Each structure stands twice: as C-alpha cells, then as structure tokens.
Amino acid sequence: MTVVLTDITKAYGTQHVAVKDLDLDIKDGEFFTLLGPSGCGKTTTLRMIAGLEQVTNGTIAIHGRDVTHVPARLRDVAMVFQSYALYPHMTVHENLALNLKVKGLPKAEVEQRVQQVATMLRIDQVLKRKPGQLSGGQRQRVALGRAIVRRPNVFLMDEPLSNLDLKLREETRTELKKLHEDLRITTVYVTHDQSEALVLSDRIGVMNDGRLLQVGGPHEVYSRPADVFVARFIGSPSINLLEARLHRDGDGLWVDVSVPGGAGLRHRLPDATARALSNGHAHDALTLGIRPEDFLIRRSSAPGRLAASVDFIQPMGAISYAILRLPGGDAVIRERDHLIAATDPDDPIERGTQVWLEPRSDRICLFDQQTGRAVG
C-alpha cells in the first residue's frame, strides 16, 4: 500500500469533529477518489495526508514510513489545488521549473523534465507566456505539470477541475485519466462530483459527516451501495426509494410495496438474497431502492406491478426520463414525491398516460429502515 490511514480523527476544539475514526488503504499506482458533499471531511483528509493539517488521533504512513508528524515538504507528495496557485509574475517555464531549481537539480535535468512534461500536457507552445495570458484549461494543465515534474510518490488533487466550464472539464477529465494510465503514480483525488468520480477512479471512498461509508470500484458503489446515503448520492437522476415490507410464503421471500388506493408492487427476491435476509435480518420493514434505468415501464397491468401515471417526460438526448406519480404515493415514496424511470425517446409516452412499473429482477437494493444500511 502507498498510503495507509489508521484510525484518523481530526477535531477542531471540542465543538467540531471533521473526520471520525477513518481507516483507509490506498494501493500503489491507483487513482483513488474521496467523494462526498461539501463539509463531509474529504478535503480535510487530503490535507492531513499532505501534512497541511495535523491529525488529532491516528497515524498516516506513505510507502511504509510513518509521516504522521513529518512536515509537508518532506513527505514527497505533490498537491494540485482547486485554485491554480500559479505565480502570476513567472512564465509557464519558470512555474514548472521552480521546485526543481529549489532542489538544486542540474540545469540540463531541469530543462529536460520541463520539456518532457510540457510536451505531455500540450503546453510546450506556451512556455514563454505568463498565467494571465492562458485559458483556464491551459492554466489547469500548468498546475498539473508543476506537480508532475517533481515526480512525487503521491499526487493529491483537491477538486482541480471545478473552475472549468462543462466542456473543458470533460476534456481535461479525459486527459487526466490518460495521464494517470501513462504515469501510474498513486493519486488521491477529492471531488463532490459523482460523475467525475465514476469516470476517473479505480476505487472510490464515499464520505459523509466525517465518516467513510463505503470503499469500492465505481460499479460496486453504484450497483451495491452500502447504505441509503451512498445510494442517493451516486447516480443521476438519483435512486427511487420506497417503503416496503418482506413477505414470506411457501413460494419464497417477497418484497411488497403497498400503495393506498392503487395497485402495489410485489416482487419475488432471488434465492441468494432471500437466504441472506432469512439468516440475518430481524424485522420486515425495509427501504426498497430502484435505479431509474432499472424500473421497467409496462403498458398493461399484471399482478405485482405498480400502477402510476406519467406526469411529464424529461428528454435527455439518447434517453428520456418519465416523472411518475402514484395514487397515495406520499405514504410510500421517500426523499421526493415522485418516481423516475428511464424510457426510450423513440417510444414516446404521453403525459397523463396510465402505466405499470416493475423492477429488473436482479437490480434492486434493500436497506434497513432503521439504520439505512444495506441488507441481503
């Protein structure tokens, strides 16, 4: 492991605990993203790795070396900030070369490294310009280059793309992914943008309220969220959540959503899920999670299908989303007052149409209503 955080806590006085009991192992060469809303503790965690914040409790190791109390300049990490943090009176070349000159490297090696990084990042044509003469994307690449040219053990990146417009952010995201695949330097990346995390990361750590809730690959945290918060935070549009109950009969284990005044949902659980719930779940009250793309819209009723009406359609190019209302839906829908299901733009559904919903059999999520943790 390149970076190991053990039982890390960061408190500011007695009133605010920013990070609580965090344990994390980041593998050599991986792109690891800390994801969560503003104020969740992700940037504080990054700054503790960098040595810009002192830990209250716990230890930090980099390449097996305990750096908990080692000054930032001696940790061999390079940070890229949300602000470009370039010296405005220096040229691009001078910004890239500064840290190497401070280290006392030979002039020829400094020049070779600067030219290599500038070519890699496609800023070799602007080396004589100052930051004020560059576009936002060029300035961001210079900030990345200043970190890369140092050849550190670890890159630490704090929302480096958030100041860019959407198109430039997407382009720079692609460049960053390719750059990491070429260099394979361990990268710890902080963002609140779940799309960015899913595209860039080898693994993602989802944080909320100072705690690390789940660590896993992009597909894992999306399709098998550890709790309701992770399920809601990852995915756009966000997951549908309904109050449900388990129902057992001789034919297996079922999950039921009862809607006052309407046709409810009844869905037989796969055998493996049923066995896990039968062995480890003490009560029947559940929250059922279904992603919009996993809600199948049917034009006819059938036992177990959920009756709904189409409120309106949101076209999104290659896909559309149906906003759906349930009779008595306030009693069963959580977090919002409607359901969302993906639909084919080539198969239009008129507003006000009566439809019936059923989930894909193997693509549902179940959460304990009391704790919010995933079950089954």
mmCIF file of C-alpha atoms in Angstrom:
data_model
loop_
_atom_site.group_PDB
_atom_site.id
_atom_site.type_symbol
_atom_site.label_atom_id
_atom_site.label_comp_id
_atom_site.label_asym_id
_atom_site.label_seq_id
_atom_site.Cartn_x
_atom_site.Cartn_y
_atom_site.Cartn_z
ATOM 1 C CA MET A 1 0.000 0.000 0.000
ATOM 2 C CA THR A 2 1.233 3.528 -0.793
ATOM 3 C CA VAL A 3 -0.921 5.475 1.668
ATOM 4 C CA VAL A 4 -2.314 3.976 4.873
ATOM 5 C CA LEU A 5 -4.538 5.932 7.242
ATOM 6 C CA THR A 6 -5.219 4.247 10.580
ATOM 7 C CA ASP A 7 -7.936 5.398 12.992
ATOM 8 C CA ILE A 8 -7.659 9.013 11.838
ATOM 9 C CA THR A 9 -9.642 11.680 13.677
ATOM 10 C CA LYS A 10 -9.460 15.429 13.128
ATOM 11 C CA ALA A 11 -11.176 17.707 15.659
ATOM 12 C CA TYR A 12 -11.250 21.475 15.841
ATOM 13 C CA GLY A 13 -11.596 22.245 19.541
ATOM 14 C CA THR A 14 -14.405 20.445 21.324
ATOM 15 C CA GLN A 15 -17.253 21.572 19.061
ATOM 16 C CA HIS A 16 -16.447 20.193 15.634
ATOM 17 C CA VAL A 17 -15.073 16.812 14.567
ATOM 18 C CA ALA A 18 -14.290 16.984 10.845
ATOM 19 C CA VAL A 19 -13.087 13.379 10.381
ATOM 20 C CA LYS A 20 -14.018 10.455 12.619
ATOM 21 C CA ASP A 21 -12.200 7.124 13.065
ATOM 22 C CA LEU A 22 -11.136 6.831 9.422
ATOM 23 C CA ASP A 23 -9.255 3.739 8.219
ATOM 24 C CA LEU A 24 -8.109 3.658 4.601
ATOM 25 C CA ASP A 25 -5.548 1.786 2.484
ATOM 26 C CA ILE A 26 -4.694 3.272 -0.926
ATOM 27 C CA LYS A 27 -2.908 0.936 -3.299
ATOM 28 C CA ASP A 28 0.294 1.662 -5.159
ATOM 29 C CA GLY A 29 -0.442 3.263 -8.531
ATOM 30 C CA GLU A 30 -4.214 3.546 -8.144
ATOM 31 C CA PHE A 31 -6.447 6.523 -8.759
ATOM 32 C CA PHE A 32 -8.443 6.824 -5.533
ATOM 33 C CA THR A 33 -11.232 9.372 -5.156
ATOM 34 C CA LEU A 34 -12.700 10.746 -1.948
ATOM 35 C CA LEU A 35 -16.284 11.631 -2.839
ATOM 36 C CA GLY A 36 -18.926 13.397 -0.789
ATOM 37 C CA PRO A 37 -20.871 16.616 -0.235
ATOM 38 C CA SER A 38 -19.322 19.884 0.919
ATOM 39 C CA GLY A 39 -18.254 19.715 4.555
ATOM 40 C CA CYS A 40 -18.062 15.912 4.727
ATOM 41 C CA GLY A 41 -14.333 15.822 5.624
ATOM 42 C CA LYS A 42 -12.796 14.808 2.299
ATOM 43 C CA THR A 43 -10.587 17.885 1.836
ATOM 44 C CA THR A 44 -9.524 17.752 5.487
ATOM 45 C CA THR A 45 -8.474 14.124 4.934
ATOM 46 C CA LEU A 46 -6.450 15.114 1.865
ATOM 47 C CA ARG A 47 -4.756 17.939 3.744
ATOM 48 C CA MET A 48 -3.815 15.561 6.572
ATOM 49 C CA ILE A 49 -2.171 13.230 4.024
ATOM 50 C CA ALA A 50 -0.302 16.246 2.649
ATOM 51 C CA GLY A 51 0.803 17.403 6.095
ATOM 52 C CA LEU A 52 -1.098 20.699 5.822
ATOM 53 C CA GLU A 53 -3.347 19.662 8.723
ATOM 54 C CA GLN A 54 -2.190 17.828 11.841
ATOM 55 C CA VAL A 55 -4.160 14.762 12.911
ATOM 56 C CA THR A 56 -5.845 14.761 16.311
ATOM 57 C CA ASN A 57 -5.604 10.975 16.630
ATOM 58 C CA GLY A 58 -4.320 8.169 14.429
ATOM 59 C CA THR A 59 -1.383 7.595 12.083
ATOM 60 C CA ILE A 60 -0.540 8.201 8.419
ATOM 61 C CA ALA A 61 2.032 6.124 6.543
ATOM 62 C CA ILE A 62 3.349 6.651 2.998
ATOM 63 C CA HIS A 63 5.269 3.755 1.431
ATOM 64 C CA GLY A 64 5.589 2.144 4.858
ATOM 65 C CA ARG A 65 7.053 5.258 6.500
ATOM 66 C CA ASP A 66 5.162 6.875 9.376
ATOM 67 C CA VAL A 67 4.726 10.510 8.333
ATOM 68 C CA THR A 68 2.118 11.490 10.920
ATOM 69 C CA HIS A 69 4.336 14.235 12.334
ATOM 70 C CA VAL A 70 6.615 14.767 9.315
ATOM 71 C CA PRO A 71 6.479 18.280 7.763
ATOM 72 C CA ALA A 72 4.671 18.593 4.433
ATOM 73 C CA ARG A 73 7.845 19.413 2.475
ATOM 74 C CA LEU A 74 9.420 16.102 3.497
ATOM 75 C CA ARG A 75 6.508 13.786 2.577
ATOM 76 C CA ASP A 76 7.296 13.580 -1.164
ATOM 77 C CA VAL A 77 3.739 14.410 -2.216
ATOM 78 C CA ALA A 78 2.557 16.997 -4.737
ATOM 79 C CA MET A 79 -0.743 18.862 -4.436
ATOM 80 C CA VAL A 80 -2.942 20.324 -7.157
ATOM 81 C CA PHE A 81 -5.483 22.765 -5.751
ATOM 82 C CA GLN A 82 -8.896 23.987 -6.855
ATOM 83 C CA SER A 83 -7.281 27.372 -7.491
ATOM 84 C CA TYR A 84 -4.409 27.087 -9.937
ATOM 85 C CA ALA A 85 -1.918 28.517 -7.403
ATOM 86 C CA LEU A 86 0.477 29.682 -10.134
ATOM 87 C CA TYR A 87 2.942 32.524 -9.704
ATOM 88 C CA PRO A 88 1.469 35.261 -11.928
ATOM 89 C CA HIS A 89 4.776 37.117 -12.432
ATOM 90 C CA MET A 90 6.540 33.980 -13.723
ATOM 91 C CA THR A 91 6.319 32.363 -17.141
ATOM 92 C CA VAL A 92 4.936 28.865 -17.572
ATOM 93 C CA HIS A 93 8.511 27.585 -17.893
ATOM 94 C CA GLU A 94 9.525 29.299 -14.656
ATOM 95 C CA ASN A 95 6.464 27.943 -12.815
ATOM 96 C CA LEU A 96 7.294 24.411 -13.931
ATOM 97 C CA ALA A 97 10.995 24.672 -13.135
ATOM 98 C CA LEU A 98 10.823 26.417 -9.764
ATOM 99 C CA ASN A 99 10.642 23.393 -7.441
ATOM 100 C CA LEU A 100 13.381 21.604 -9.371
ATOM 101 C CA LYS A 101 15.685 24.606 -9.068
ATOM 102 C CA VAL A 102 14.958 24.866 -5.342
ATOM 103 C CA LYS A 103 16.048 21.227 -5.032
ATOM 104 C CA GLY A 104 19.334 22.144 -6.737
ATOM 105 C CA LEU A 105 18.967 19.836 -9.734
ATOM 106 C CA PRO A 106 21.391 20.399 -12.625
ATOM 107 C CA LYS A 107 20.200 22.892 -15.237
ATOM 108 C CA ALA A 108 20.189 20.277 -18.000
ATOM 109 C CA GLU A 109 17.971 17.915 -15.982
ATOM 110 C CA VAL A 110 15.587 20.747 -15.096
ATOM 111 C CA GLU A 111 15.232 21.654 -18.774
ATOM 112 C CA GLN A 112 14.746 18.021 -19.807
ATOM 113 C CA ARG A 113 11.988 17.455 -17.228
ATOM 114 C CA VAL A 114 10.196 20.701 -18.062
ATOM 115 C CA GLN A 115 10.193 19.973 -21.788
ATOM 116 C CA GLN A 116 9.029 16.394 -21.255
ATOM 117 C CA VAL A 117 6.085 17.423 -19.050
ATOM 118 C CA ALA A 118 5.166 20.395 -21.247
ATOM 119 C CA THR A 119 5.006 18.148 -24.316
ATOM 120 C CA MET A 120 2.963 15.534 -22.452
ATOM 121 C CA LEU A 121 0.402 18.147 -21.359
ATOM 122 C CA ARG A 122 0.414 20.048 -24.684
ATOM 123 C CA ILE A 123 1.613 23.291 -23.139
ATOM 124 C CA ASP A 124 5.015 23.326 -24.846
ATOM 125 C CA GLN A 125 3.853 26.174 -27.123
ATOM 126 C CA VAL A 126 3.043 28.486 -24.199
ATOM 127 C CA LEU A 127 6.172 28.107 -22.066
ATOM 128 C CA LYS A 128 7.117 31.764 -22.500
ATOM 129 C CA ARG A 129 3.684 33.090 -21.542
ATOM 130 C CA LYS A 130 2.540 34.131 -18.076
ATOM 131 C CA PRO A 131 -0.573 32.618 -16.423
ATOM 132 C CA GLY A 132 -2.696 35.711 -17.155
ATOM 133 C CA GLN A 133 -2.204 35.069 -20.887
ATOM 134 C CA LEU A 134 -3.550 31.497 -20.714
ATOM 135 C CA SER A 135 -7.006 29.971 -20.916
ATOM 136 C CA GLY A 136 -8.478 28.222 -17.879
ATOM 137 C CA GLY A 137 -7.688 24.819 -19.340
ATOM 138 C CA GLN A 138 -4.081 25.777 -20.066
ATOM 139 C CA ARG A 139 -3.629 27.126 -16.536
ATOM 140 C CA GLN A 140 -5.012 23.884 -15.106
ATOM 141 C CA ARG A 141 -2.562 21.862 -17.194
ATOM 142 C CA VAL A 142 0.296 24.050 -15.953
ATOM 143 C CA ALA A 143 -0.812 23.376 -12.364
ATOM 144 C CA LEU A 144 -0.844 19.645 -13.118
ATOM 145 C CA GLY A 145 2.541 19.931 -14.804
ATOM 146 C CA ARG A 146 4.087 21.640 -11.802
ATOM 147 C CA ALA A 147 3.066 18.622 -9.709
ATOM 148 C CA ILE A 148 4.109 16.007 -12.294
ATOM 149 C CA VAL A 149 7.545 17.494 -12.945
ATOM 150 C CA ARG A 150 8.505 16.782 -9.323
ATOM 151 C CA ARG A 151 7.951 13.012 -9.813
ATOM 152 C CA PRO A 152 6.473 12.553 -6.327
ATOM 153 C CA ASN A 153 5.349 9.333 -4.667
ATOM 154 C CA VAL A 154 1.765 10.594 -4.437
ATOM 155 C CA PHE A 155 -0.383 13.154 -6.243
ATOM 156 C CA LEU A 156 -3.011 14.884 -4.091
ATOM 157 C CA MET A 157 -5.707 16.724 -6.045
ATOM 158 C CA ASP A 158 -8.359 18.918 -4.427
ATOM 159 C CA GLU A 159 -11.244 19.475 -6.891
ATOM 160 C CA PRO A 160 -8.801 20.623 -9.617
ATOM 161 C CA LEU A 161 -11.431 20.795 -12.383
ATOM 162 C CA SER A 162 -14.218 22.639 -10.590
ATOM 163 C CA ASN A 163 -13.309 26.071 -12.018
ATOM 164 C CA LEU A 164 -13.593 24.884 -15.633
ATOM 165 C CA ASP A 165 -16.713 25.071 -17.781
ATOM 166 C CA LEU A 166 -18.515 21.818 -18.604
ATOM 167 C CA LYS A 167 -16.919 21.147 -21.991
ATOM 168 C CA LEU A 168 -13.404 21.948 -20.787
ATOM 169 C CA ARG A 169 -13.953 19.927 -17.619
ATOM 170 C CA GLU A 170 -14.891 16.865 -19.686
ATOM 171 C CA GLU A 171 -11.852 17.303 -21.945
ATOM 172 C CA THR A 172 -9.459 17.789 -19.024
ATOM 173 C CA ARG A 173 -11.010 14.807 -17.217
ATOM 174 C CA THR A 174 -10.141 12.621 -20.228
ATOM 175 C CA GLU A 175 -6.599 13.999 -20.328
ATOM 176 C CA LEU A 176 -6.183 13.368 -16.604
ATOM 177 C CA LYS A 177 -7.347 9.749 -16.969
ATOM 178 C CA LYS A 178 -4.905 9.119 -19.840
ATOM 179 C CA LEU A 179 -2.121 10.836 -17.912
ATOM 180 C CA HIS A 180 -2.648 8.591 -14.906
ATOM 181 C CA GLU A 181 -2.662 5.469 -17.078
ATOM 182 C CA ASP A 182 0.694 6.582 -18.539
ATOM 183 C CA LEU A 183 2.385 7.561 -15.258
ATOM 184 C CA ARG A 184 0.674 5.166 -12.766
ATOM 185 C CA ILE A 185 1.565 7.449 -9.871
ATOM 186 C CA THR A 186 -0.680 6.966 -6.855
ATOM 187 C CA THR A 187 -3.326 9.695 -6.959
ATOM 188 C CA VAL A 188 -5.736 10.776 -4.221
ATOM 189 C CA TYR A 189 -8.457 12.947 -5.730
ATOM 190 C CA VAL A 190 -11.168 14.931 -3.935
ATOM 191 C CA THR A 191 -14.469 15.864 -5.569
ATOM 192 C CA HIS A 192 -18.169 16.322 -4.857
ATOM 193 C CA ASP A 193 -18.984 15.457 -8.499
ATOM 194 C CA GLN A 194 -20.116 11.818 -8.619
ATOM 195 C CA SER A 195 -19.847 11.683 -12.431
ATOM 196 C CA GLU A 196 -16.216 12.762 -12.204
ATOM 197 C CA ALA A 197 -15.510 10.115 -9.579
ATOM 198 C CA LEU A 198 -17.140 7.336 -11.617
ATOM 199 C CA VAL A 199 -15.176 8.226 -14.760
ATOM 200 C CA LEU A 200 -11.732 8.727 -13.220
ATOM 201 C CA SER A 201 -11.409 6.301 -10.336
ATOM 202 C CA ASP A 202 -10.024 2.846 -9.797
ATOM 203 C CA ARG A 203 -11.749 2.983 -6.408
ATOM 204 C CA ILE A 204 -13.989 5.467 -4.649
ATOM 205 C CA GLY A 205 -14.365 6.247 -0.952
ATOM 206 C CA VAL A 206 -17.729 7.861 -0.183
ATOM 207 C CA MET A 207 -17.745 10.162 2.847
ATOM 208 C CA ASN A 208 -20.465 11.915 4.812
ATOM 209 C CA ASP A 209 -20.398 13.734 8.129
ATOM 210 C CA GLY A 210 -16.712 12.951 8.645
ATOM 211 C CA ARG A 211 -17.087 9.187 8.186
ATOM 212 C CA LEU A 212 -16.021 6.871 5.389
ATOM 213 C CA LEU A 213 -19.193 4.980 4.456
ATOM 214 C CA GLN A 214 -18.034 2.734 1.608
ATOM 215 C CA VAL A 215 -14.930 1.954 -0.432
ATOM 216 C CA GLY A 216 -15.189 0.139 -3.750
ATOM 217 C CA GLY A 217 -14.860 0.290 -7.503
ATOM 218 C CA PRO A 218 -17.157 2.625 -9.459
ATOM 219 C CA HIS A 219 -19.544 -0.175 -10.468
ATOM 220 C CA GLU A 220 -19.655 -1.563 -6.936
ATOM 221 C CA VAL A 221 -20.591 1.678 -5.192
ATOM 222 C CA TYR A 222 -23.198 2.377 -7.881
ATOM 223 C CA SER A 223 -24.844 -1.025 -8.068
ATOM 224 C CA ARG A 224 -24.270 -2.258 -4.482
ATOM 225 C CA PRO A 225 -24.366 0.849 -2.250
ATOM 226 C CA ALA A 226 -23.591 0.213 1.408
ATOM 227 C CA ASP A 227 -26.364 2.447 2.692
ATOM 228 C CA VAL A 228 -29.137 4.823 1.676
ATOM 229 C CA PHE A 229 -26.848 7.874 1.630
ATOM 230 C CA VAL A 230 -24.442 6.260 -0.864
ATOM 231 C CA ALA A 231 -27.373 5.068 -2.977
ATOM 232 C CA ARG A 232 -28.816 8.609 -3.125
ATOM 233 C CA PHE A 233 -25.522 10.424 -3.628
ATOM 234 C CA ILE A 234 -24.275 8.347 -6.555
ATOM 235 C CA GLY A 235 -26.358 8.300 -9.707
ATOM 236 C CA SER A 236 -28.184 10.969 -11.706
ATOM 237 C CA PRO A 237 -31.133 11.029 -11.610
ATOM 238 C CA SER A 238 -30.931 9.649 -8.093
ATOM 239 C CA ILE A 239 -32.296 6.307 -6.999
ATOM 240 C CA ASN A 240 -36.009 5.730 -6.299
ATOM 241 C CA LEU A 241 -36.674 4.841 -2.648
ATOM 242 C CA LEU A 242 -39.919 3.240 -1.441
ATOM 243 C CA GLU A 243 -41.103 1.915 1.896
ATOM 244 C CA ALA A 244 -41.551 -1.839 1.686
ATOM 245 C CA ARG A 245 -42.033 -4.972 3.747
ATOM 246 C CA LEU A 246 -40.858 -8.539 3.476
ATOM 247 C CA HIS A 247 -43.488 -11.173 2.882
ATOM 248 C CA ARG A 248 -42.811 -14.880 3.312
ATOM 249 C CA ASP A 249 -44.839 -17.719 1.828
ATOM 250 C CA GLY A 250 -44.220 -21.238 0.623
ATOM 251 C CA ASP A 251 -43.052 -19.923 -2.732
ATOM 252 C CA GLY A 252 -40.160 -17.912 -1.300
ATOM 253 C CA LEU A 253 -39.466 -14.419 0.002
ATOM 254 C CA TRP A 254 -41.149 -11.375 -1.490
ATOM 255 C CA VAL A 255 -40.832 -7.621 -1.068
ATOM 256 C CA ASP A 256 -44.128 -5.699 -1.086
ATOM 257 C CA VAL A 257 -44.914 -2.017 -1.582
ATOM 258 C CA SER A 258 -48.498 -1.299 -0.559
ATOM 259 C CA VAL A 259 -49.987 1.884 -2.055
ATOM 260 C CA PRO A 260 -53.238 3.252 -0.591
ATOM 261 C CA GLY A 261 -55.844 3.373 -3.349
ATOM 262 C CA GLY A 262 -53.630 1.882 -6.051
ATOM 263 C CA ALA A 263 -52.006 -1.269 -7.348
ATOM 264 C CA GLY A 264 -48.920 -2.032 -5.262
ATOM 265 C CA LEU A 265 -45.644 -3.691 -6.105
ATOM 266 C CA ARG A 266 -44.883 -7.318 -5.280
ATOM 267 C CA HIS A 267 -41.522 -8.711 -6.262
ATOM 268 C CA ARG A 268 -40.027 -12.143 -5.600
ATOM 269 C CA LEU A 269 -36.458 -11.901 -4.333
ATOM 270 C CA PRO A 270 -33.677 -14.019 -5.861
ATOM 271 C CA ASP A 271 -32.876 -17.117 -3.822
ATOM 272 C CA ALA A 272 -29.455 -15.850 -2.696
ATOM 273 C CA THR A 273 -30.978 -12.590 -1.420
ATOM 274 C CA ALA A 274 -33.767 -14.464 0.277
ATOM 275 C CA ARG A 275 -31.310 -16.735 2.090
ATOM 276 C CA ALA A 276 -29.232 -13.780 3.272
ATOM 277 C CA LEU A 277 -32.288 -11.942 4.579
ATOM 278 C CA SER A 278 -33.740 -15.034 6.231
ATOM 279 C CA ASN A 279 -30.491 -15.623 8.120
ATOM 280 C CA GLY A 280 -29.546 -12.096 9.062
ATOM 281 C CA HIS A 281 -32.465 -9.664 9.079
ATOM 282 C CA ALA A 282 -34.533 -9.429 12.221
ATOM 283 C CA HIS A 283 -37.536 -7.391 11.055
ATOM 284 C CA ASP A 284 -39.589 -6.904 7.915
ATOM 285 C CA ALA A 285 -39.583 -3.113 7.425
ATOM 286 C CA LEU A 286 -37.293 -2.211 4.510
ATOM 287 C CA THR A 287 -36.479 0.597 2.113
ATOM 288 C CA LEU A 288 -36.524 -0.584 -1.489
ATOM 289 C CA GLY A 289 -34.128 1.171 -3.895
ATOM 290 C CA ILE A 290 -34.544 1.026 -7.672
ATOM 291 C CA ARG A 291 -32.435 2.996 -10.143
ATOM 292 C CA PRO A 292 -34.403 4.819 -12.877
ATOM 293 C CA GLU A 293 -32.891 2.606 -15.581
ATOM 294 C CA ASP A 294 -33.979 -0.498 -13.647
ATOM 295 C CA PHE A 295 -37.671 0.416 -13.475
ATOM 296 C CA LEU A 296 -39.388 -1.201 -16.471
ATOM 297 C CA ILE A 297 -42.404 0.703 -17.804
ATOM 298 C CA ARG A 298 -45.235 -1.588 -18.926
ATOM 299 C CA ARG A 299 -48.367 -0.578 -20.817
ATOM 300 C CA SER A 300 -50.610 -3.214 -19.228
ATOM 301 C CA SER A 301 -51.414 -4.303 -15.699
ATOM 302 C CA ALA A 302 -50.336 -7.583 -14.182
ATOM 303 C CA PRO A 303 -50.190 -8.954 -10.636
ATOM 304 C CA GLY A 304 -47.391 -7.305 -8.674
ATOM 305 C CA ARG A 305 -46.907 -4.322 -10.999
ATOM 306 C CA LEU A 306 -47.013 -0.814 -9.529
ATOM 307 C CA ALA A 307 -49.665 1.468 -11.036
ATOM 308 C CA ALA A 308 -48.531 5.008 -11.887
ATOM 309 C CA SER A 309 -49.370 7.908 -14.156
ATOM 310 C CA VAL A 310 -46.936 9.886 -16.317
ATOM 311 C CA ASP A 311 -46.605 13.448 -15.010
ATOM 312 C CA PHE A 312 -44.158 14.596 -17.692
ATOM 313 C CA ILE A 313 -41.149 13.460 -19.734
ATOM 314 C CA GLN A 314 -37.609 14.831 -19.444
ATOM 315 C CA PRO A 315 -35.766 14.377 -22.789
ATOM 316 C CA MET A 316 -32.011 13.868 -22.317
ATOM 317 C CA GLY A 317 -30.916 13.048 -25.853
ATOM 318 C CA ALA A 318 -30.200 9.326 -26.119
ATOM 319 C CA ILE A 319 -32.502 8.613 -23.177
ATOM 320 C CA SER A 320 -35.583 10.191 -21.611
ATOM 321 C CA TYR A 321 -36.880 10.060 -18.061
ATOM 322 C CA ALA A 322 -40.518 9.668 -17.130
ATOM 323 C CA ILE A 323 -41.611 11.507 -13.990
ATOM 324 C CA LEU A 324 -44.309 9.318 -12.435
ATOM 325 C CA ARG A 325 -46.940 9.857 -9.786
ATOM 326 C CA LEU A 326 -48.583 7.226 -7.603
ATOM 327 C CA PRO A 327 -52.035 7.410 -6.050
ATOM 328 C CA GLY A 328 -51.230 7.738 -2.349
ATOM 329 C CA GLY A 329 -47.529 7.935 -3.214
ATOM 330 C CA ASP A 330 -46.735 10.235 -0.293
ATOM 331 C CA ALA A 331 -47.198 7.254 2.000
ATOM 332 C CA VAL A 332 -44.541 5.099 0.342
ATOM 333 C CA ILE A 333 -42.089 7.264 -1.658
ATOM 334 C CA ARG A 334 -39.106 8.559 0.311
ATOM 335 C CA GLU A 335 -36.993 11.688 -0.276
ATOM 336 C CA ARG A 336 -39.243 13.082 -3.037
ATOM 337 C CA ASP A 337 -42.874 12.990 -4.161
ATOM 338 C CA HIS A 338 -42.458 11.093 -7.445
ATOM 339 C CA LEU A 339 -40.701 8.178 -9.129
ATOM 340 C CA ILE A 340 -38.353 8.333 -12.116
ATOM 341 C CA ALA A 341 -37.978 5.674 -14.809
ATOM 342 C CA ALA A 342 -35.823 5.672 -17.923
ATOM 343 C CA THR A 343 -37.625 5.371 -21.241
ATOM 344 C CA ASP A 344 -36.754 5.170 -24.941
ATOM 345 C CA PRO A 345 -37.185 8.516 -26.761
ATOM 346 C CA ASP A 346 -38.260 6.540 -29.849
ATOM 347 C CA ASP A 347 -41.163 5.068 -27.867
ATOM 348 C CA PRO A 348 -42.848 8.246 -26.579
ATOM 349 C CA ILE A 349 -45.307 8.198 -23.685
ATOM 350 C CA GLU A 350 -47.912 10.916 -23.464
ATOM 351 C CA ARG A 351 -48.385 12.964 -20.328
ATOM 352 C CA GLY A 352 -51.203 11.541 -18.171
ATOM 353 C CA THR A 353 -50.807 8.004 -19.531
ATOM 354 C CA GLN A 354 -51.521 5.173 -17.100
ATOM 355 C CA VAL A 355 -48.553 2.794 -16.874
ATOM 356 C CA TRP A 356 -47.366 -0.037 -14.637
ATOM 357 C CA LEU A 357 -43.882 -0.454 -13.204
ATOM 358 C CA GLU A 358 -41.812 -3.482 -12.324
ATOM 359 C CA PRO A 359 -38.145 -3.675 -11.316
ATOM 360 C CA ARG A 360 -35.494 -5.701 -13.084
ATOM 361 C CA SER A 361 -35.297 -8.864 -11.043
ATOM 362 C CA ASP A 362 -31.607 -8.684 -10.087
ATOM 363 C CA ARG A 363 -31.144 -4.915 -9.895
ATOM 364 C CA ILE A 364 -32.871 -3.824 -6.681
ATOM 365 C CA CYS A 365 -31.314 -2.561 -3.458
ATOM 366 C CA LEU A 366 -32.679 -3.259 0.014
ATOM 367 C CA PHE A 367 -31.951 -1.175 3.103
ATOM 368 C CA ASP A 368 -32.879 -1.489 6.752
ATOM 369 C CA GLN A 369 -35.421 1.255 7.523
ATOM 370 C CA GLN A 370 -33.984 1.866 10.974
ATOM 371 C CA THR A 371 -30.249 2.040 10.193
ATOM 372 C CA GLY A 372 -30.240 2.804 6.474
ATOM 373 C CA ARG A 373 -27.618 0.066 5.927
ATOM 374 C CA ALA A 374 -27.872 -2.339 3.000
ATOM 375 C CA VAL A 375 -29.261 -5.798 3.744
ATOM 376 C CA GLY A 376 -29.336 -9.016 1.777
#
